[in-house]
Amino acid sequence: MKFIWIRHGETVWNREFRLQGSSDVELSAEGRRQADCLAARLSERPDKIFTSSLRRAQTFSAPLASRFALEPTVLPELREISFGRWEGMRYADMDDEMQALFERWCADPVNTCPPGGEEGTSFAQRVQKAVNIIMADTAATGTALLVTHGGVIRVAVAMLMGMPPAAAACLQIDTASVTVLEYLSGQWRLVRLNDICHIKTEDC
């Protein structure tokens, strides 16, 4: 079984360094270009496509679904963590107290909760539920393509690779990146992490 994890492309809020979380922000023109680039260059055909319920993921999945003639399954469990009152804010917009809390969250997202947002343990449980659903719906030798968000991918990689939960915060997952995990001989193996070669070619 193979999971191809894809983070959605750029949004305007990504460009402005605003926290998005569960806010339903659409892709920018650049994000749509990134989706087309990936769809043109992804060589491995998936058996199934799953996408977050947020628009930026669904829009990004559309060219991939068209390329492989597959209907994406929308899975709400794949949506990004809720940042509560931080959503739409930049770090520079925060007062000193909120900046201090944000820095604590960056250092320990498992045990620090954004104000009005989703607790790290609840988020991890939701990601685990998504993984369980996808594994149950994918053949043992099948390939699932998952269009989702940076936080989801970080938590999933750490979880499946047996890393400490706090290690998820150390993983770099860029917009439009590809991360591949494969289940072989009873364990998950990390095949690719944060691959963005497809959006850096001269003809893309």
PDB file of C-alpha atoms in Angstrom:
ATOM      1  CA  MET A   1       0.000   0.000   0.000  1.00  0.00           C
ATOM      2  CA  LYS A   2       1.266   3.432  -0.902  1.00  0.00           C
ATOM      3  CA  PHE A   3       0.106   6.878   0.229  1.00  0.00           C
ATOM      4  CA  ILE A   4       0.976   9.891  -1.939  1.00  0.00           C
ATOM      5  CA  TRP A   5       0.455  12.908   0.309  1.00  0.00           C
ATOM      6  CA  ILE A   6       0.090  16.234  -1.500  1.00  0.00           C
ATOM      7  CA  ARG A   7      -0.166  19.626   0.139  1.00  0.00           C
ATOM      8  CA  HIS A   8      -2.447  22.056  -1.682  1.00  0.00           C
ATOM      9  CA  GLY A   9      -0.914  24.875  -3.722  1.00  0.00           C
ATOM     10  CA  GLU A  10      -0.397  28.495  -2.792  1.00  0.00           C
ATOM     11  CA  THR A  11      -3.223  30.700  -1.549  1.00  0.00           C
ATOM     12  CA  VAL A  12      -3.199  34.474  -1.117  1.00  0.00           C
ATOM     13  CA  TRP A  13      -2.946  33.942   2.630  1.00  0.00           C
ATOM     14  CA  ASN A  14       0.123  31.734   2.140  1.00  0.00           C
ATOM     15  CA  ARG A  15       1.750  34.540   0.184  1.00  0.00           C
ATOM     16  CA  GLU A  16       0.859  37.058   2.901  1.00  0.00           C
ATOM     17  CA  PHE A  17       2.105  34.726   5.688  1.00  0.00           C
ATOM     18  CA  ARG A  18      -1.340  34.584   7.290  1.00  0.00           C
ATOM     19  CA  LEU A  19      -2.401  31.611   9.369  1.00  0.00           C
ATOM     20  CA  GLN A  20      -5.129  29.717   7.516  1.00  0.00           C
ATOM     21  CA  GLY A  21      -6.055  26.698   9.585  1.00  0.00           C
ATOM     22  CA  SER A  22      -9.641  25.667   8.910  1.00  0.00           C
ATOM     23  CA  SER A  23     -10.539  28.942   7.133  1.00  0.00           C
ATOM     24  CA  ASP A  24     -11.839  28.076   3.668  1.00  0.00           C
ATOM     25  CA  VAL A  25      -9.360  30.091   1.590  1.00  0.00           C
ATOM     26  CA  GLU A  26      -9.230  29.435  -2.173  1.00  0.00           C
ATOM     27  CA  LEU A  27      -6.091  28.893  -4.270  1.00  0.00           C
ATOM     28  CA  SER A  28      -4.290  31.845  -5.837  1.00  0.00           C
ATOM     29  CA  ALA A  29      -3.487  31.905  -9.568  1.00  0.00           C
ATOM     30  CA  GLU A  30      -0.048  30.540  -8.655  1.00  0.00           C
ATOM     31  CA  GLY A  31      -1.660  27.733  -6.677  1.00  0.00           C
ATOM     32  CA  ARG A  32      -3.752  26.743  -9.697  1.00  0.00           C
ATOM     33  CA  ARG A  33      -0.617  26.754 -11.857  1.00  0.00           C
ATOM     34  CA  GLN A  34       1.082  24.480  -9.346  1.00  0.00           C
ATOM     35  CA  ALA A  35      -1.865  22.070  -9.544  1.00  0.00           C
ATOM     36  CA  ASP A  36      -1.602  21.904 -13.326  1.00  0.00           C
ATOM     37  CA  CYS A  37       2.175  21.357 -13.128  1.00  0.00           C
ATOM     38  CA  LEU A  38       1.813  18.468 -10.704  1.00  0.00           C
ATOM     39  CA  ALA A  39      -1.004  16.862 -12.697  1.00  0.00           C
ATOM     40  CA  ALA A  40       1.165  16.955 -15.827  1.00  0.00           C
ATOM     41  CA  ARG A  41       4.190  15.415 -14.111  1.00  0.00           C
ATOM     42  CA  LEU A  42       2.877  12.887 -11.590  1.00  0.00           C
ATOM     43  CA  SER A  43       3.934   9.580 -13.120  1.00  0.00           C
ATOM     44  CA  GLU A  44       2.323   7.053 -10.780  1.00  0.00           C
ATOM     45  CA  ARG A  45      -1.365   6.371 -11.304  1.00  0.00           C
ATOM     46  CA  PRO A  46      -3.345   6.230  -8.042  1.00  0.00           C
ATOM     47  CA  ASP A  47      -6.242   3.851  -7.478  1.00  0.00           C
ATOM     48  CA  LYS A  48      -8.127   6.375  -5.378  1.00  0.00           C
ATOM     49  CA  ILE A  49      -8.012  10.109  -4.655  1.00  0.00           C
ATOM     50  CA  PHE A  50      -9.010  11.572  -1.294  1.00  0.00           C
ATOM     51  CA  THR A  51      -9.236  15.288  -0.586  1.00  0.00           C
ATOM     52  CA  SER A  52      -9.844  17.576   2.353  1.00  0.00           C
ATOM     53  CA  SER A  53     -13.235  19.271   2.464  1.00  0.00           C
ATOM     54  CA  LEU A  54     -11.617  22.732   2.235  1.00  0.00           C
ATOM     55  CA  ARG A  55     -11.770  24.457  -1.161  1.00  0.00           C
ATOM     56  CA  ARG A  56      -8.039  24.942  -1.609  1.00  0.00           C
ATOM     57  CA  ALA A  57      -7.533  21.171  -1.459  1.00  0.00           C
ATOM     58  CA  GLN A  58     -10.547  20.295  -3.601  1.00  0.00           C
ATOM     59  CA  THR A  59      -9.551  22.817  -6.284  1.00  0.00           C
ATOM     60  CA  PHE A  60      -5.979  21.497  -6.260  1.00  0.00           C
ATOM     61  CA  SER A  61      -7.211  17.920  -6.649  1.00  0.00           C
ATOM     62  CA  ALA A  62      -9.327  18.698  -9.741  1.00  0.00           C
ATOM     63  CA  PRO A  63      -6.546  18.534 -12.409  1.00  0.00           C
ATOM     64  CA  LEU A  64      -5.227  15.335 -10.814  1.00  0.00           C
ATOM     65  CA  ALA A  65      -8.687  13.770 -10.832  1.00  0.00           C
ATOM     66  CA  SER A  66      -9.125  14.761 -14.474  1.00  0.00           C
ATOM     67  CA  ARG A  67      -5.718  13.361 -15.456  1.00  0.00           C
ATOM     68  CA  PHE A  68      -6.453   9.954 -13.931  1.00  0.00           C
ATOM     69  CA  ALA A  69     -10.235   9.914 -14.572  1.00  0.00           C
ATOM     70  CA  LEU A  70     -11.004   9.402 -10.882  1.00  0.00           C
ATOM     71  CA  GLU A  71     -13.704  10.946  -8.705  1.00  0.00           C
ATOM     72  CA  PRO A  72     -12.148  12.329  -5.496  1.00  0.00           C
ATOM     73  CA  THR A  73     -13.574  11.223  -2.171  1.00  0.00           C
ATOM     74  CA  VAL A  74     -14.039  14.254   0.092  1.00  0.00           C
ATOM     75  CA  LEU A  75     -12.884  13.381   3.601  1.00  0.00           C
ATOM     76  CA  PRO A  76     -13.574  16.074   6.242  1.00  0.00           C
ATOM     77  CA  GLU A  77     -11.063  14.405   8.569  1.00  0.00           C
ATOM     78  CA  LEU A  78      -8.299  15.605   6.208  1.00  0.00           C
ATOM     79  CA  ARG A  79      -9.014  19.306   6.813  1.00  0.00           C
ATOM     80  CA  GLU A  80      -6.353  21.459   8.472  1.00  0.00           C
ATOM     81  CA  ILE A  81      -6.191  22.099  12.219  1.00  0.00           C
ATOM     82  CA  SER A  82      -8.320  24.985  13.460  1.00  0.00           C
ATOM     83  CA  PHE A  83      -6.235  27.933  14.650  1.00  0.00           C
ATOM     84  CA  GLY A  84      -9.226  29.670  16.246  1.00  0.00           C
ATOM     85  CA  ARG A  85      -8.644  33.402  16.732  1.00  0.00           C
ATOM     86  CA  TRP A  86      -5.251  33.193  15.017  1.00  0.00           C
ATOM     87  CA  GLU A  87      -6.806  32.507  11.623  1.00  0.00           C
ATOM     88  CA  GLY A  88      -6.230  35.309   9.144  1.00  0.00           C
ATOM     89  CA  MET A  89      -3.514  36.824  11.338  1.00  0.00           C
ATOM     90  CA  ARG A  90       0.169  37.316  10.648  1.00  0.00           C
ATOM     91  CA  TYR A  91       2.733  36.989  13.417  1.00  0.00           C
ATOM     92  CA  ALA A  92       3.323  40.750  13.188  1.00  0.00           C
ATOM     93  CA  ASP A  93      -0.381  41.354  13.882  1.00  0.00           C
ATOM     94  CA  MET A  94      -0.235  39.607  17.269  1.00  0.00           C
ATOM     95  CA  ASP A  95       0.346  41.388  20.560  1.00  0.00           C
ATOM     96  CA  ASP A  96       3.207  40.271  22.818  1.00  0.00           C
ATOM     97  CA  GLU A  97       1.079  37.837  24.815  1.00  0.00           C
ATOM     98  CA  MET A  98      -0.328  36.177  21.721  1.00  0.00           C
ATOM     99  CA  GLN A  99       3.120  35.999  20.086  1.00  0.00           C
ATOM    100  CA  ALA A 100       4.438  34.231  23.189  1.00  0.00           C
ATOM    101  CA  LEU A 101       1.572  31.719  23.031  1.00  0.00           C
ATOM    102  CA  PHE A 102       2.157  31.175  19.315  1.00  0.00           C
ATOM    103  CA  GLU A 103       5.851  30.492  19.944  1.00  0.00           C
ATOM    104  CA  ARG A 104       4.897  27.974  22.647  1.00  0.00           C
ATOM    105  CA  TRP A 105       2.528  26.306  20.193  1.00  0.00           C
ATOM    106  CA  CYS A 106       5.274  26.106  17.531  1.00  0.00           C
ATOM    107  CA  ALA A 107       7.597  24.462  20.063  1.00  0.00           C
ATOM    108  CA  ASP A 108       4.954  22.112  21.507  1.00  0.00           C
ATOM    109  CA  PRO A 109       1.817  21.867  19.337  1.00  0.00           C
ATOM    110  CA  VAL A 110       0.674  18.709  21.117  1.00  0.00           C
ATOM    111  CA  ASN A 111       0.241  20.362  24.512  1.00  0.00           C
ATOM    112  CA  THR A 112      -0.488  23.969  23.462  1.00  0.00           C
ATOM    113  CA  CYS A 113      -3.855  25.005  22.058  1.00  0.00           C
ATOM    114  CA  PRO A 114      -4.523  28.060  19.857  1.00  0.00           C
ATOM    115  CA  PRO A 115      -7.101  30.386  21.486  1.00  0.00           C
ATOM    116  CA  GLY A 116     -10.493  29.081  20.439  1.00  0.00           C
ATOM    117  CA  GLY A 117      -8.803  26.489  18.237  1.00  0.00           C
ATOM    118  CA  GLU A 118      -8.288  22.740  18.081  1.00  0.00           C
ATOM    119  CA  GLU A 119      -6.219  20.876  20.653  1.00  0.00           C
ATOM    120  CA  GLY A 120      -3.198  19.033  19.318  1.00  0.00           C
ATOM    121  CA  THR A 121      -4.309  15.679  20.720  1.00  0.00           C
ATOM    122  CA  SER A 122      -7.757  16.019  19.130  1.00  0.00           C
ATOM    123  CA  PHE A 123      -6.153  16.952  15.812  1.00  0.00           C
ATOM    124  CA  ALA A 124      -3.846  13.919  15.945  1.00  0.00           C
ATOM    125  CA  GLN A 125      -6.808  11.651  16.689  1.00  0.00           C
ATOM    126  CA  ARG A 126      -8.650  13.096  13.689  1.00  0.00           C
ATOM    127  CA  VAL A 127      -5.651  12.484  11.415  1.00  0.00           C
ATOM    128  CA  GLN A 128      -5.411   8.910  12.728  1.00  0.00           C
ATOM    129  CA  LYS A 129      -9.102   8.427  11.935  1.00  0.00           C
ATOM    130  CA  ALA A 130      -8.500   9.673   8.372  1.00  0.00           C
ATOM    131  CA  VAL A 131      -5.589   7.254   7.941  1.00  0.00           C
ATOM    132  CA  ASN A 132      -7.716   4.363   9.212  1.00  0.00           C
ATOM    133  CA  ILE A 133     -10.534   5.210   6.798  1.00  0.00           C
ATOM    134  CA  ILE A 134      -8.157   5.443   3.836  1.00  0.00           C
ATOM    135  CA  MET A 135      -6.344   2.207   4.710  1.00  0.00           C
ATOM    136  CA  ALA A 136      -9.665   0.370   4.980  1.00  0.00           C
ATOM    137  CA  ASP A 137     -10.714   1.709   1.571  1.00  0.00           C
ATOM    138  CA  THR A 138      -7.432   1.012  -0.253  1.00  0.00           C
ATOM    139  CA  ALA A 139      -6.287  -2.408  -1.452  1.00  0.00           C
ATOM    140  CA  ALA A 140      -3.183  -3.912   0.143  1.00  0.00           C
ATOM    141  CA  THR A 141      -1.284  -3.290  -3.088  1.00  0.00           C
ATOM    142  CA  GLY A 142      -3.135  -0.081  -3.951  1.00  0.00           C
ATOM    143  CA  THR A 143      -2.073   3.547  -4.119  1.00  0.00           C
ATOM    144  CA  ALA A 144      -4.034   6.397  -2.550  1.00  0.00           C
ATOM    145  CA  LEU A 145      -3.424  10.038  -3.463  1.00  0.00           C
ATOM    146  CA  LEU A 146      -4.299  12.396  -0.603  1.00  0.00           C
ATOM    147  CA  VAL A 147      -4.680  16.135  -1.219  1.00  0.00           C
ATOM    148  CA  THR A 148      -4.620  17.867   2.135  1.00  0.00           C
ATOM    149  CA  HIS A 149      -2.717  20.365   4.315  1.00  0.00           C
ATOM    150  CA  GLY A 150       0.711  20.855   5.839  1.00  0.00           C
ATOM    151  CA  GLY A 151      -0.340  20.157   9.409  1.00  0.00           C
ATOM    152  CA  VAL A 152      -2.133  16.957   8.453  1.00  0.00           C
ATOM    153  CA  ILE A 153       0.863  15.656   6.501  1.00  0.00           C
ATOM    154  CA  ARG A 154       3.320  16.472   9.298  1.00  0.00           C
ATOM    155  CA  VAL A 155       1.225  14.663  11.900  1.00  0.00           C
ATOM    156  CA  ALA A 156       0.570  11.690   9.601  1.00  0.00           C
ATOM    157  CA  VAL A 157       4.249  11.226   8.714  1.00  0.00           C
ATOM    158  CA  ALA A 158       5.319  11.404  12.360  1.00  0.00           C
ATOM    159  CA  MET A 159       2.548   9.013  13.362  1.00  0.00           C
ATOM    160  CA  LEU A 160       3.138   6.412  10.650  1.00  0.00           C
ATOM    161  CA  MET A 161       6.917   6.523  11.043  1.00  0.00           C
ATOM    162  CA  GLY A 162       6.695   6.009  14.804  1.00  0.00           C
ATOM    163  CA  MET A 163       8.214   9.397  15.614  1.00  0.00           C
ATOM    164  CA  PRO A 164       7.364  11.317  18.809  1.00  0.00           C
ATOM    165  CA  PRO A 165       4.282  13.531  18.241  1.00  0.00           C
ATOM    166  CA  ALA A 166       6.318  16.699  18.834  1.00  0.00           C
ATOM    167  CA  ALA A 167       8.606  15.748  15.921  1.00  0.00           C
ATOM    168  CA  ALA A 168       5.843  16.657  13.470  1.00  0.00           C
ATOM    169  CA  ALA A 169       6.623  20.347  13.996  1.00  0.00           C
ATOM    170  CA  CYS A 170      10.162  19.783  12.655  1.00  0.00           C
ATOM    171  CA  LEU A 171       9.007  18.536   9.238  1.00  0.00           C
ATOM    172  CA  GLN A 172       9.068  20.996   6.328  1.00  0.00           C
ATOM    173  CA  ILE A 173       6.018  20.553   4.073  1.00  0.00           C
ATOM    174  CA  ASP A 174       5.838  23.212   1.333  1.00  0.00           C
ATOM    175  CA  THR A 175       2.825  24.134  -0.760  1.00  0.00           C
ATOM    176  CA  ALA A 176       2.271  21.784  -3.722  1.00  0.00           C
ATOM    177  CA  SER A 177       4.814  19.317  -2.319  1.00  0.00           C
ATOM    178  CA  VAL A 178       4.694  15.529  -2.634  1.00  0.00           C
ATOM    179  CA  THR A 179       5.450  13.168   0.252  1.00  0.00           C
ATOM    180  CA  VAL A 180       5.269   9.400  -0.287  1.00  0.00           C
ATOM    181  CA  LEU A 181       4.974   6.621   2.293  1.00  0.00           C
ATOM    182  CA  GLU A 182       4.803   2.924   1.452  1.00  0.00           C
ATOM    183  CA  TYR A 183       3.647   0.054   3.668  1.00  0.00           C
ATOM    184  CA  LEU A 184       5.951  -2.953   3.219  1.00  0.00           C
ATOM    185  CA  SER A 185       6.527  -6.032   5.388  1.00  0.00           C
ATOM    186  CA  GLY A 186       4.387  -4.695   8.196  1.00  0.00           C
ATOM    187  CA  GLN A 187       5.901  -1.239   8.482  1.00  0.00           C
ATOM    188  CA  TRP A 188       5.708   2.182   6.856  1.00  0.00           C
ATOM    189  CA  ARG A 189       8.703   3.487   4.917  1.00  0.00           C
ATOM    190  CA  LEU A 190       9.316   7.107   3.947  1.00  0.00           C
ATOM    191  CA  VAL A 191      10.033   7.164   0.200  1.00  0.00           C
ATOM    192  CA  ARG A 192       9.884  10.917  -0.521  1.00  0.00           C
ATOM    193  CA  LEU A 193       9.532  13.975   1.690  1.00  0.00           C
ATOM    194  CA  ASN A 194       8.524  17.486   0.587  1.00  0.00           C
ATOM    195  CA  ASP A 195       9.385  16.977  -3.096  1.00  0.00           C
ATOM    196  CA  ILE A 196       8.728  20.172  -5.108  1.00  0.00           C
ATOM    197  CA  CYS A 197      10.797  19.416  -8.235  1.00  0.00           C
ATOM    198  CA  HIS A 198       7.659  19.428 -10.392  1.00  0.00           C
ATOM    199  CA  ILE A 199       7.064  23.154  -9.806  1.00  0.00           C
ATOM    200  CA  LYS A 200      10.682  24.194 -10.337  1.00  0.00           C
ATOM    201  CA  THR A 201      11.194  22.970 -13.906  1.00  0.00           C
ATOM    202  CA  GLU A 202      11.833  25.494 -16.679  1.00  0.00           C
ATOM    203  CA  ASP A 203       8.658  24.638 -18.585  1.00  0.00           C
ATOM    204  CA  CYS A 204       6.355  24.957 -15.602  1.00  0.00           C
TER     205      CYS A 204
END
